[in-house]
N, CA, C and O atoms as a GROMACS GRO file, in nm:
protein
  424
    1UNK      N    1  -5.184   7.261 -15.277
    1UNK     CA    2  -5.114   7.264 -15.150
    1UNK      C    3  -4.979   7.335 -15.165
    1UNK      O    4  -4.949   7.422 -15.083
    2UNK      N    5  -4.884   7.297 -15.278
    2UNK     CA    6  -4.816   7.382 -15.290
    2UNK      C    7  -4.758   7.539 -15.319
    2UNK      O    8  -4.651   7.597 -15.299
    3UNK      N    9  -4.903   7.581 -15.384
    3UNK     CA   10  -4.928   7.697 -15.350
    3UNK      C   11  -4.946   7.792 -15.265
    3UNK      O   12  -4.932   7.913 -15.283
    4UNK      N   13  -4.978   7.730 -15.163
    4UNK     CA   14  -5.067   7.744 -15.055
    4UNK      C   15  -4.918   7.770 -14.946
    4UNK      O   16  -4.897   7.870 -14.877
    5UNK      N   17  -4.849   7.673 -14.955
    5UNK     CA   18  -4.708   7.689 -14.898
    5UNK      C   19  -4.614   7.766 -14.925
    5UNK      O   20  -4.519   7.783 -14.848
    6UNK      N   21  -4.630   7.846 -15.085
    6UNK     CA   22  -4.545   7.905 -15.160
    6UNK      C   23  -4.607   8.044 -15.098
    6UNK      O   24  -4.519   8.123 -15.064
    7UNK      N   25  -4.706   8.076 -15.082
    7UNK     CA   26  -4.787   8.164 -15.084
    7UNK      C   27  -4.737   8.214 -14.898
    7UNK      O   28  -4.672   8.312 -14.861
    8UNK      N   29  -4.783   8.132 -14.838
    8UNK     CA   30  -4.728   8.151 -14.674
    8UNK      C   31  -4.569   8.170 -14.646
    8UNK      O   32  -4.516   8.235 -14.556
    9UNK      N   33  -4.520   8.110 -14.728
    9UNK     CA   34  -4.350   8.143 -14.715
    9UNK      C   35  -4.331   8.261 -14.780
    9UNK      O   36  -4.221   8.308 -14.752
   10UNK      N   37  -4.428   8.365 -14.897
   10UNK     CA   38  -4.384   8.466 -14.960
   10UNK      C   39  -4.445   8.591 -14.831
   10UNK      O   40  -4.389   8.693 -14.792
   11UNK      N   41  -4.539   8.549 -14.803
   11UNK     CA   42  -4.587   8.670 -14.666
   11UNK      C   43  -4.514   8.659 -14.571
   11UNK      O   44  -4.472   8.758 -14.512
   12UNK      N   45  -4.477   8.515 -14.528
   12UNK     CA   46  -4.380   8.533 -14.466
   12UNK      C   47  -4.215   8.614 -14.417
   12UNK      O   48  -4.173   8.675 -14.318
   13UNK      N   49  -4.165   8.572 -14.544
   13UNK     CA   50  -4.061   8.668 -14.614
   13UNK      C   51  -4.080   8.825 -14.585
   13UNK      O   52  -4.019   8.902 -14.510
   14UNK      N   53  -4.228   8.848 -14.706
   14UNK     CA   54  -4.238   9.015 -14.645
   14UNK      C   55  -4.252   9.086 -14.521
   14UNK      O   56  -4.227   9.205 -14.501
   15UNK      N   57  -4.303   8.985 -14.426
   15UNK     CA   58  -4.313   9.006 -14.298
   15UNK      C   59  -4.176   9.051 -14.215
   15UNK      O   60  -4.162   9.142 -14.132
   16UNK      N   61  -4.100   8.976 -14.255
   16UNK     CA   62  -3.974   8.979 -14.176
   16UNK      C   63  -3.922   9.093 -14.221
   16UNK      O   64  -3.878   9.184 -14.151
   17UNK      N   65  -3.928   9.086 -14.344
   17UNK     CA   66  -3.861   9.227 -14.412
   17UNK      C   67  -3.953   9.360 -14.405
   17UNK      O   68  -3.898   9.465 -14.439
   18UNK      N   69  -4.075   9.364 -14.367
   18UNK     CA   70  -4.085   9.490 -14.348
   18UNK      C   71  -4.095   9.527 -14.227
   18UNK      O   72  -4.071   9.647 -14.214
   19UNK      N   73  -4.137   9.445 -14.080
   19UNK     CA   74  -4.099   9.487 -13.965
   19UNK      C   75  -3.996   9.478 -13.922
   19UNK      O   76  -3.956   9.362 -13.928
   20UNK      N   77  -3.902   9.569 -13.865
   20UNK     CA   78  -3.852   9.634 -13.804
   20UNK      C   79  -3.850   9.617 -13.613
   20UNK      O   80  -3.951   9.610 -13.542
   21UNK      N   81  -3.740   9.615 -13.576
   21UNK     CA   82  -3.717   9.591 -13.462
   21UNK      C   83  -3.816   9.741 -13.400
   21UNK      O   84  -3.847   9.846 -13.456
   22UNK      N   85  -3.841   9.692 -13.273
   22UNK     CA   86  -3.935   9.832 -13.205
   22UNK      C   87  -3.757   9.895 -13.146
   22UNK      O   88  -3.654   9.834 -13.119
   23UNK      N   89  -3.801  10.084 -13.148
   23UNK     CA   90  -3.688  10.114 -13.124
   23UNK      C   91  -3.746  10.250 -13.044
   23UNK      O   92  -3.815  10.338 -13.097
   24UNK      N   93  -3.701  10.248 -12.905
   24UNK     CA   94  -3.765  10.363 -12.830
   24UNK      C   95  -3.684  10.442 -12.833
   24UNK      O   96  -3.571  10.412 -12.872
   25UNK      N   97  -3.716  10.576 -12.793
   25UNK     CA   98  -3.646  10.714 -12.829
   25UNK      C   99  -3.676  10.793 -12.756
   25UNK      O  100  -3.776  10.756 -12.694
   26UNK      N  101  -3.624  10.938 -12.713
   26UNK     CA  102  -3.702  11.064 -12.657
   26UNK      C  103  -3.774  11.132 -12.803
   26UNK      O  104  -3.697  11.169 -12.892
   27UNK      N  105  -3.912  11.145 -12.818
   27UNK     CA  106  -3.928  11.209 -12.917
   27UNK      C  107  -3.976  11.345 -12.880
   27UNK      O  108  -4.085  11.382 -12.835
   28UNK      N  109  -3.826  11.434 -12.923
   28UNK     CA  110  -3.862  11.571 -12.894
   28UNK      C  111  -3.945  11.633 -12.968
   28UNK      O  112  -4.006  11.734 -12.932
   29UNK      N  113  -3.957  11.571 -13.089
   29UNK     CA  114  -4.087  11.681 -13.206
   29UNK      C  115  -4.207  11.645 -13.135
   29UNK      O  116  -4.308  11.657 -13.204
   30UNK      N  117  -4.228  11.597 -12.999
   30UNK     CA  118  -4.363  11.607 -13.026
   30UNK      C  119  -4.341  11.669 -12.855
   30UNK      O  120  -4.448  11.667 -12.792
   31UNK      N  121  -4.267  11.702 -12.806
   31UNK     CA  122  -4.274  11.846 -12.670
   31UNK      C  123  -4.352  11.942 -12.699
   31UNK      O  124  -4.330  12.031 -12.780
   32UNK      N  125  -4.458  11.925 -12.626
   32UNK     CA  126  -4.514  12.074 -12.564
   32UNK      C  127  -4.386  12.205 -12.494
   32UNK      O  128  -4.271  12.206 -12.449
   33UNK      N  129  -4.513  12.317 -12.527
   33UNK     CA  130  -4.435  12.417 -12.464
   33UNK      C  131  -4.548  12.471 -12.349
   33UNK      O  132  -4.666  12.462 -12.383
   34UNK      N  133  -4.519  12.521 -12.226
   34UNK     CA  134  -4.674  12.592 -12.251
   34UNK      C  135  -4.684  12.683 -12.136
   34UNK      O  136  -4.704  12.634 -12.024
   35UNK      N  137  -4.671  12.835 -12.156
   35UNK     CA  138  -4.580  12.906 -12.096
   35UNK      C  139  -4.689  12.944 -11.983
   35UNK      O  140  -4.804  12.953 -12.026
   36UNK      N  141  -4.668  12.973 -11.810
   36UNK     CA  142  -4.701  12.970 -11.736
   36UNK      C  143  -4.668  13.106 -11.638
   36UNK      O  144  -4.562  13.161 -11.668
   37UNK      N  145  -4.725  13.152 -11.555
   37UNK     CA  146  -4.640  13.246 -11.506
   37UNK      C  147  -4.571  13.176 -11.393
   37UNK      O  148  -4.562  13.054 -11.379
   38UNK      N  149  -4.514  13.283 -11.299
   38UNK     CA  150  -4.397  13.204 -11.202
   38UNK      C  151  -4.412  13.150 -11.082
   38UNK      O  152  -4.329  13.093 -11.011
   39UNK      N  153  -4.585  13.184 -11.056
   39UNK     CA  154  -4.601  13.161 -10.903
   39UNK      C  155  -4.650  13.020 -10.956
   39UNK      O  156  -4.603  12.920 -10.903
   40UNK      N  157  -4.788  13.003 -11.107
   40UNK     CA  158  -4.773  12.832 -11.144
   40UNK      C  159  -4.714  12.766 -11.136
   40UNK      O  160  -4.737  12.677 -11.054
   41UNK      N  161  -4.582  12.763 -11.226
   41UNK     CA  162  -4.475  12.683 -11.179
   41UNK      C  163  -4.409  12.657 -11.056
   41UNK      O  164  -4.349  12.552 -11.036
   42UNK      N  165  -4.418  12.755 -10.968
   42UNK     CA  166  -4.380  12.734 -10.837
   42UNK      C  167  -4.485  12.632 -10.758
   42UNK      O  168  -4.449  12.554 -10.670
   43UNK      N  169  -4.591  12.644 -10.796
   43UNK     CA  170  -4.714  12.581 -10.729
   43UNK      C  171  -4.677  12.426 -10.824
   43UNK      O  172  -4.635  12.341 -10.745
   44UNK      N  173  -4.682  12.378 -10.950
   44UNK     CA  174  -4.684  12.247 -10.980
   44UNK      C  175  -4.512  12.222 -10.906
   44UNK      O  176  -4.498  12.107 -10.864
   45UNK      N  177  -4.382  12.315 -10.888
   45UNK     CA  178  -4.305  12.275 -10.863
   45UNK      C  179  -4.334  12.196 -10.730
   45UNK      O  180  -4.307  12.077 -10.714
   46UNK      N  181  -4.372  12.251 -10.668
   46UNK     CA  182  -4.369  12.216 -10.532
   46UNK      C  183  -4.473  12.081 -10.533
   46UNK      O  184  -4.449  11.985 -10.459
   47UNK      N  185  -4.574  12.082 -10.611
   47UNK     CA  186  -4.670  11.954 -10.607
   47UNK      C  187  -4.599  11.847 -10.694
   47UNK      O  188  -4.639  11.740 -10.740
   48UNK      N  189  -4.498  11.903 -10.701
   48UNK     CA  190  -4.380  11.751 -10.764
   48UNK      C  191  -4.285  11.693 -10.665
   48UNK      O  192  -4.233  11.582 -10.675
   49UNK      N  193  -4.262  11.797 -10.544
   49UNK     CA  194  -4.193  11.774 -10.450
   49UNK      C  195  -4.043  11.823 -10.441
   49UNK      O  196  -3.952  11.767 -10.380
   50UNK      N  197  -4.037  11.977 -10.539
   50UNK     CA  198  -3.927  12.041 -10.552
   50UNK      C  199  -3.964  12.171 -10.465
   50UNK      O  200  -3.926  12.287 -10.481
   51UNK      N  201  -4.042  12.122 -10.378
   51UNK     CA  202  -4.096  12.304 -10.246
   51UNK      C  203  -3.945  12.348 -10.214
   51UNK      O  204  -3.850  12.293 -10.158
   52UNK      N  205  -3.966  12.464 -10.272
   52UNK     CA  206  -3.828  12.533 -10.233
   52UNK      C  207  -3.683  12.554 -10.314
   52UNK      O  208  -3.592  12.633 -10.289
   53UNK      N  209  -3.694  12.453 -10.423
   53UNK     CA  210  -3.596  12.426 -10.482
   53UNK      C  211  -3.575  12.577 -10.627
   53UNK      O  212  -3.628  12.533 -10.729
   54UNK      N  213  -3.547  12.647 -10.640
   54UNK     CA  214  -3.497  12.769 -10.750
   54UNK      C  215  -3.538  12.718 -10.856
   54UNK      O  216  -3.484  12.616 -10.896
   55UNK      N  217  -3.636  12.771 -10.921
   55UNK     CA  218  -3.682  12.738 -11.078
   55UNK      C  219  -3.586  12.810 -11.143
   55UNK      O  220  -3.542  12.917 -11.101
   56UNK      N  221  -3.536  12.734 -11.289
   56UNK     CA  222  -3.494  12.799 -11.449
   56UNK      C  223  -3.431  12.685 -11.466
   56UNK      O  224  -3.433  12.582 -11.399
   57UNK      N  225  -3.344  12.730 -11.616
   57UNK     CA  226  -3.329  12.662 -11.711
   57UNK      C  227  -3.214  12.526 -11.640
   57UNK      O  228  -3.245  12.418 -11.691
   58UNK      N  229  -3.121  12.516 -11.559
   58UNK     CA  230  -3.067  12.461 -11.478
   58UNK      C  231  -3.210  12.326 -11.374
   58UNK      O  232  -3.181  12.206 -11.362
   59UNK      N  233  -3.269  12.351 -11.348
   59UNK     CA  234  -3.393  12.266 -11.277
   59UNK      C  235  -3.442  12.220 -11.409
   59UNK      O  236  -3.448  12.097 -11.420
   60UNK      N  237  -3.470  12.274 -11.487
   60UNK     CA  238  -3.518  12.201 -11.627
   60UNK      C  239  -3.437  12.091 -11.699
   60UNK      O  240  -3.479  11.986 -11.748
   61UNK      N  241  -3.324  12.135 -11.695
   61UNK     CA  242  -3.207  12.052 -11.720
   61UNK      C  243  -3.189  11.897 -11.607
   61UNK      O  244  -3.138  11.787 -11.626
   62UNK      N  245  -3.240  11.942 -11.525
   62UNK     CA  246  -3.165  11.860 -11.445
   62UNK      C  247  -3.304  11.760 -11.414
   62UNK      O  248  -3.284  11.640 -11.391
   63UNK      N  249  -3.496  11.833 -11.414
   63UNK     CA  250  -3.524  11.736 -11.392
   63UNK      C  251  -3.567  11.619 -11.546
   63UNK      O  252  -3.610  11.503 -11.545
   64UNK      N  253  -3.535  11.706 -11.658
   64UNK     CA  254  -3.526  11.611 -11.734
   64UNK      C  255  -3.383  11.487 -11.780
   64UNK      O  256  -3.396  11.401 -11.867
   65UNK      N  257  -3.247  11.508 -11.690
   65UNK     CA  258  -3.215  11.433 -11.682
   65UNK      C  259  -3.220  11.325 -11.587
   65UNK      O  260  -3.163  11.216 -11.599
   66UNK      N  261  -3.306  11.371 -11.475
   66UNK     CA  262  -3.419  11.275 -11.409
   66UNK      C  263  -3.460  11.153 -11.429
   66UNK      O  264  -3.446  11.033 -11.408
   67UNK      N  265  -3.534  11.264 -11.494
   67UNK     CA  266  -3.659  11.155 -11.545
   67UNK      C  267  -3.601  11.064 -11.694
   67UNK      O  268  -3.682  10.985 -11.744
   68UNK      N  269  -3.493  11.077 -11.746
   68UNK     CA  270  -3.464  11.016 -11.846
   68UNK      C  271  -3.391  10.908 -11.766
   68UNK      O  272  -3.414  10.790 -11.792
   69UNK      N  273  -3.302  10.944 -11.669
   69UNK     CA  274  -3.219  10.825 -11.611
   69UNK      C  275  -3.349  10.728 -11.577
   69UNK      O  276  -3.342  10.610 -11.612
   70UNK      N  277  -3.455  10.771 -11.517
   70UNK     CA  278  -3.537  10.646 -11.482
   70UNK      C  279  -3.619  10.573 -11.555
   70UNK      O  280  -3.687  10.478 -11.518
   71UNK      N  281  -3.606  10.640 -11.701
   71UNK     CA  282  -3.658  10.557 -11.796
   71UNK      C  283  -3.630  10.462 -11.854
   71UNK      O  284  -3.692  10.369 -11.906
   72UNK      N  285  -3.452  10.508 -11.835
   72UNK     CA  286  -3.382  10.381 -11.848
   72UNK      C  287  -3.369  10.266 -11.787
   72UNK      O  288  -3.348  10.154 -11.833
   73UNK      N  289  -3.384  10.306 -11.668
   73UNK     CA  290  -3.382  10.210 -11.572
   73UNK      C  291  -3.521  10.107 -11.604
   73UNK      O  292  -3.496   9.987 -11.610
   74UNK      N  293  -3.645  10.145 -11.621
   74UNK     CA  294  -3.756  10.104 -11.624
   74UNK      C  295  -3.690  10.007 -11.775
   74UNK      O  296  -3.698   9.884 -11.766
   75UNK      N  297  -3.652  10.045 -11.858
   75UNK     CA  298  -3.624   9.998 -12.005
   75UNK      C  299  -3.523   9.869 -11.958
   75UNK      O  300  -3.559   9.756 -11.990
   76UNK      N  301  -3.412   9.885 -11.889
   76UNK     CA  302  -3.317   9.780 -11.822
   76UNK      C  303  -3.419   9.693 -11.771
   76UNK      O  304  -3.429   9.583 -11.826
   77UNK      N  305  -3.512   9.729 -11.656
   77UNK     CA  306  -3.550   9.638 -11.575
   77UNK      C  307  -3.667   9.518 -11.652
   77UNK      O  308  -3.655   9.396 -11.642
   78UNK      N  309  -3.780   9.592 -11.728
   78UNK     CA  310  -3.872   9.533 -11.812
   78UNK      C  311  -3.812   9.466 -11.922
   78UNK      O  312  -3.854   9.356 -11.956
   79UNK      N  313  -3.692   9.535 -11.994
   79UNK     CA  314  -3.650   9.512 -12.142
   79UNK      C  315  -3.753   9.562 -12.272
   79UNK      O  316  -3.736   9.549 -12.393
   80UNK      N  317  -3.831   9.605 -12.219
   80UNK     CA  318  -3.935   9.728 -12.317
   80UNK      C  319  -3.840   9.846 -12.365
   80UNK      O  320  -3.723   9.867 -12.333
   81UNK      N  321  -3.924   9.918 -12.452
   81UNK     CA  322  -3.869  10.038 -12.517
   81UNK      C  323  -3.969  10.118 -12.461
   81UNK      O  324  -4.075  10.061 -12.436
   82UNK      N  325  -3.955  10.257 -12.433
   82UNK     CA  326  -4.066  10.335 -12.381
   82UNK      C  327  -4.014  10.446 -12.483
   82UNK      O  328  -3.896  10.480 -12.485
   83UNK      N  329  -4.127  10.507 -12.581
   83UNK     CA  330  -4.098  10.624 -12.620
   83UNK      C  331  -4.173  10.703 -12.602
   83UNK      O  332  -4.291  10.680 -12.628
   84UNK      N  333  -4.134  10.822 -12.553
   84UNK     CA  334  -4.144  10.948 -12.460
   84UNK      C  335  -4.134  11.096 -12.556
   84UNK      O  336  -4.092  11.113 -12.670
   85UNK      N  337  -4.174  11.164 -12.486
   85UNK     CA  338  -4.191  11.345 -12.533
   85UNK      C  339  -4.181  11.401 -12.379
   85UNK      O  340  -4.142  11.332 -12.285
   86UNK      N  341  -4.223  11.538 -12.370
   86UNK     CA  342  -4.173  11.622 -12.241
   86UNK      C  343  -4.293  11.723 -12.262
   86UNK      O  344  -4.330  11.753 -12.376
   87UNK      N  345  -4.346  11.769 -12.161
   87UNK     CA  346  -4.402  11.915 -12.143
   87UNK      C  347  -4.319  11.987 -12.058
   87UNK      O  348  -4.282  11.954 -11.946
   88UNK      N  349  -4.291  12.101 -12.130
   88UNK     CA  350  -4.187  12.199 -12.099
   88UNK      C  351  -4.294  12.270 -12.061
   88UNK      O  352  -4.398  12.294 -12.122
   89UNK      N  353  -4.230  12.322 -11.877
   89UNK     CA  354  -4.307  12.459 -11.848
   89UNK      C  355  -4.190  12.586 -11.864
   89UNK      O  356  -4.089  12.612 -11.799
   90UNK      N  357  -4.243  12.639 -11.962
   90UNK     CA  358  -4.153  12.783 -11.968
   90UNK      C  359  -4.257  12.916 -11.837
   90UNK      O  360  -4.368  12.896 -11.788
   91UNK      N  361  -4.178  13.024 -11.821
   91UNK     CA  362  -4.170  13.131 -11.774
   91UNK      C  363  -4.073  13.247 -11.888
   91UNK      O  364  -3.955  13.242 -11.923
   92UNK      N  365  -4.189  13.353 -11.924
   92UNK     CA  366  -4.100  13.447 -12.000
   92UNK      C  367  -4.026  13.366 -12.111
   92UNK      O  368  -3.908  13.395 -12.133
   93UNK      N  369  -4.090  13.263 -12.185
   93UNK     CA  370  -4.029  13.201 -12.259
   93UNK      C  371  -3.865  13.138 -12.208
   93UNK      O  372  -3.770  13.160 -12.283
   94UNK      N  373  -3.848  13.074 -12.102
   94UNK     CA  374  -3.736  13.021 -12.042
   94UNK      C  375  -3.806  12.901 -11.947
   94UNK      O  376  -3.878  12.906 -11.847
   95UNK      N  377  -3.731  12.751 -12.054
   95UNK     CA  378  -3.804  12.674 -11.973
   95UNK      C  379  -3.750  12.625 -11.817
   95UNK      O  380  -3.630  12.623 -11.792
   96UNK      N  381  -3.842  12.588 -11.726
   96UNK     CA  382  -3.813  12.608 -11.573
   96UNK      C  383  -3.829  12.508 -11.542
   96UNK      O  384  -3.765  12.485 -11.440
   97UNK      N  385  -3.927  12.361 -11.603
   97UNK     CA  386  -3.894  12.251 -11.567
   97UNK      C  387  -3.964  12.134 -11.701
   97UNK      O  388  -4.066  12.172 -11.758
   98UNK      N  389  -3.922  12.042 -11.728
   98UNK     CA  390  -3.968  11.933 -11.822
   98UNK      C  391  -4.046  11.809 -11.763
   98UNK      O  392  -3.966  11.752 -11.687
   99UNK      N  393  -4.144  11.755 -11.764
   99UNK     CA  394  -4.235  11.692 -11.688
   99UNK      C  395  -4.260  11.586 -11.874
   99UNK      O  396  -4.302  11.632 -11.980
  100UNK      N  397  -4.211  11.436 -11.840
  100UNK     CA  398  -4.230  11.364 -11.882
  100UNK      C  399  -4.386  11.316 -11.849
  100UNK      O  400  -4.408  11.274 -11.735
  101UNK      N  401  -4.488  11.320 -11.939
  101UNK     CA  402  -4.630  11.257 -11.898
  101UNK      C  403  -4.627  11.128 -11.914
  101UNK      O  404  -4.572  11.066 -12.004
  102UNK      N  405  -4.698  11.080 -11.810
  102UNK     CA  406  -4.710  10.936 -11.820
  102UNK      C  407  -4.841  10.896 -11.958
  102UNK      O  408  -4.932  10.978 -11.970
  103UNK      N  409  -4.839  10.807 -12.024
  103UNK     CA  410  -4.955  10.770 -12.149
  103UNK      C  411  -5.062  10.661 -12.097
  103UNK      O  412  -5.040  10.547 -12.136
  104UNK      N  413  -5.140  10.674 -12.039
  104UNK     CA  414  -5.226  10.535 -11.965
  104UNK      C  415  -5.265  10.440 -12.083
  104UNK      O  416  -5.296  10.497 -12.188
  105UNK      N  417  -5.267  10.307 -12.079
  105UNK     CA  418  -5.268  10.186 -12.164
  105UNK      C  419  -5.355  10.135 -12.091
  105UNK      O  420  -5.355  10.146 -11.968
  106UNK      N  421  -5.447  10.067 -12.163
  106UNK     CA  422  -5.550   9.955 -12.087
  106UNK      C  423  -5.520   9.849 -12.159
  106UNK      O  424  -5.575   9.742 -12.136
   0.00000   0.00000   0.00000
């Protein structure tokens, strides 16, 4: 029996010590690129609900600080970590907008 206790308190131990708090992040190494011409992007722009709004690097900027503010928010509200990547739509190699994908979980 005392083994048995010695034995559960030593996995124990390693347990604690090798997990690690969960720690969410933007993980940019794993962004797509994936270059489009300009009337595409104009067409998903607008099926995002930016009809009209000037594509380049400025709209890219801005809707990935977007979509990051609301991740936070989602992270505040749940207390989850969400870690994230981006698909960058470039034009002429200049990206025009960043589209956070959602990951479906069952």
């Amino acid at each position: 029996m005392k083994k048995l206790v010695v034995l559960m308190m030593a996995m124990l131990l390693s347990v604690v010590i090798m997990v690690k708090p969960a720690s969410a992040a933007y993980l940019s190494q794993y962004d797509k690129y994936i270059e489009i011409s300009s009337d595409q992007a104009r067409q998903i722009a607008d099926q995002l609900g930016l009809k009209g709004i000037p594509l380049g690097p400025e709209t890219a900027a801005k809707s990935f600080q977007v979509q990051e503010s609301m991740i936070n928010k989602i992270e505040q509200i749940t207390g989850k970590q969400i870690d994230h990547y981006y698909i960058w739509l470039t034009v002429n190699g200049v990206p025009v907008l960043g589209i956070d994908p959602p990951v479906v979980t069952f």
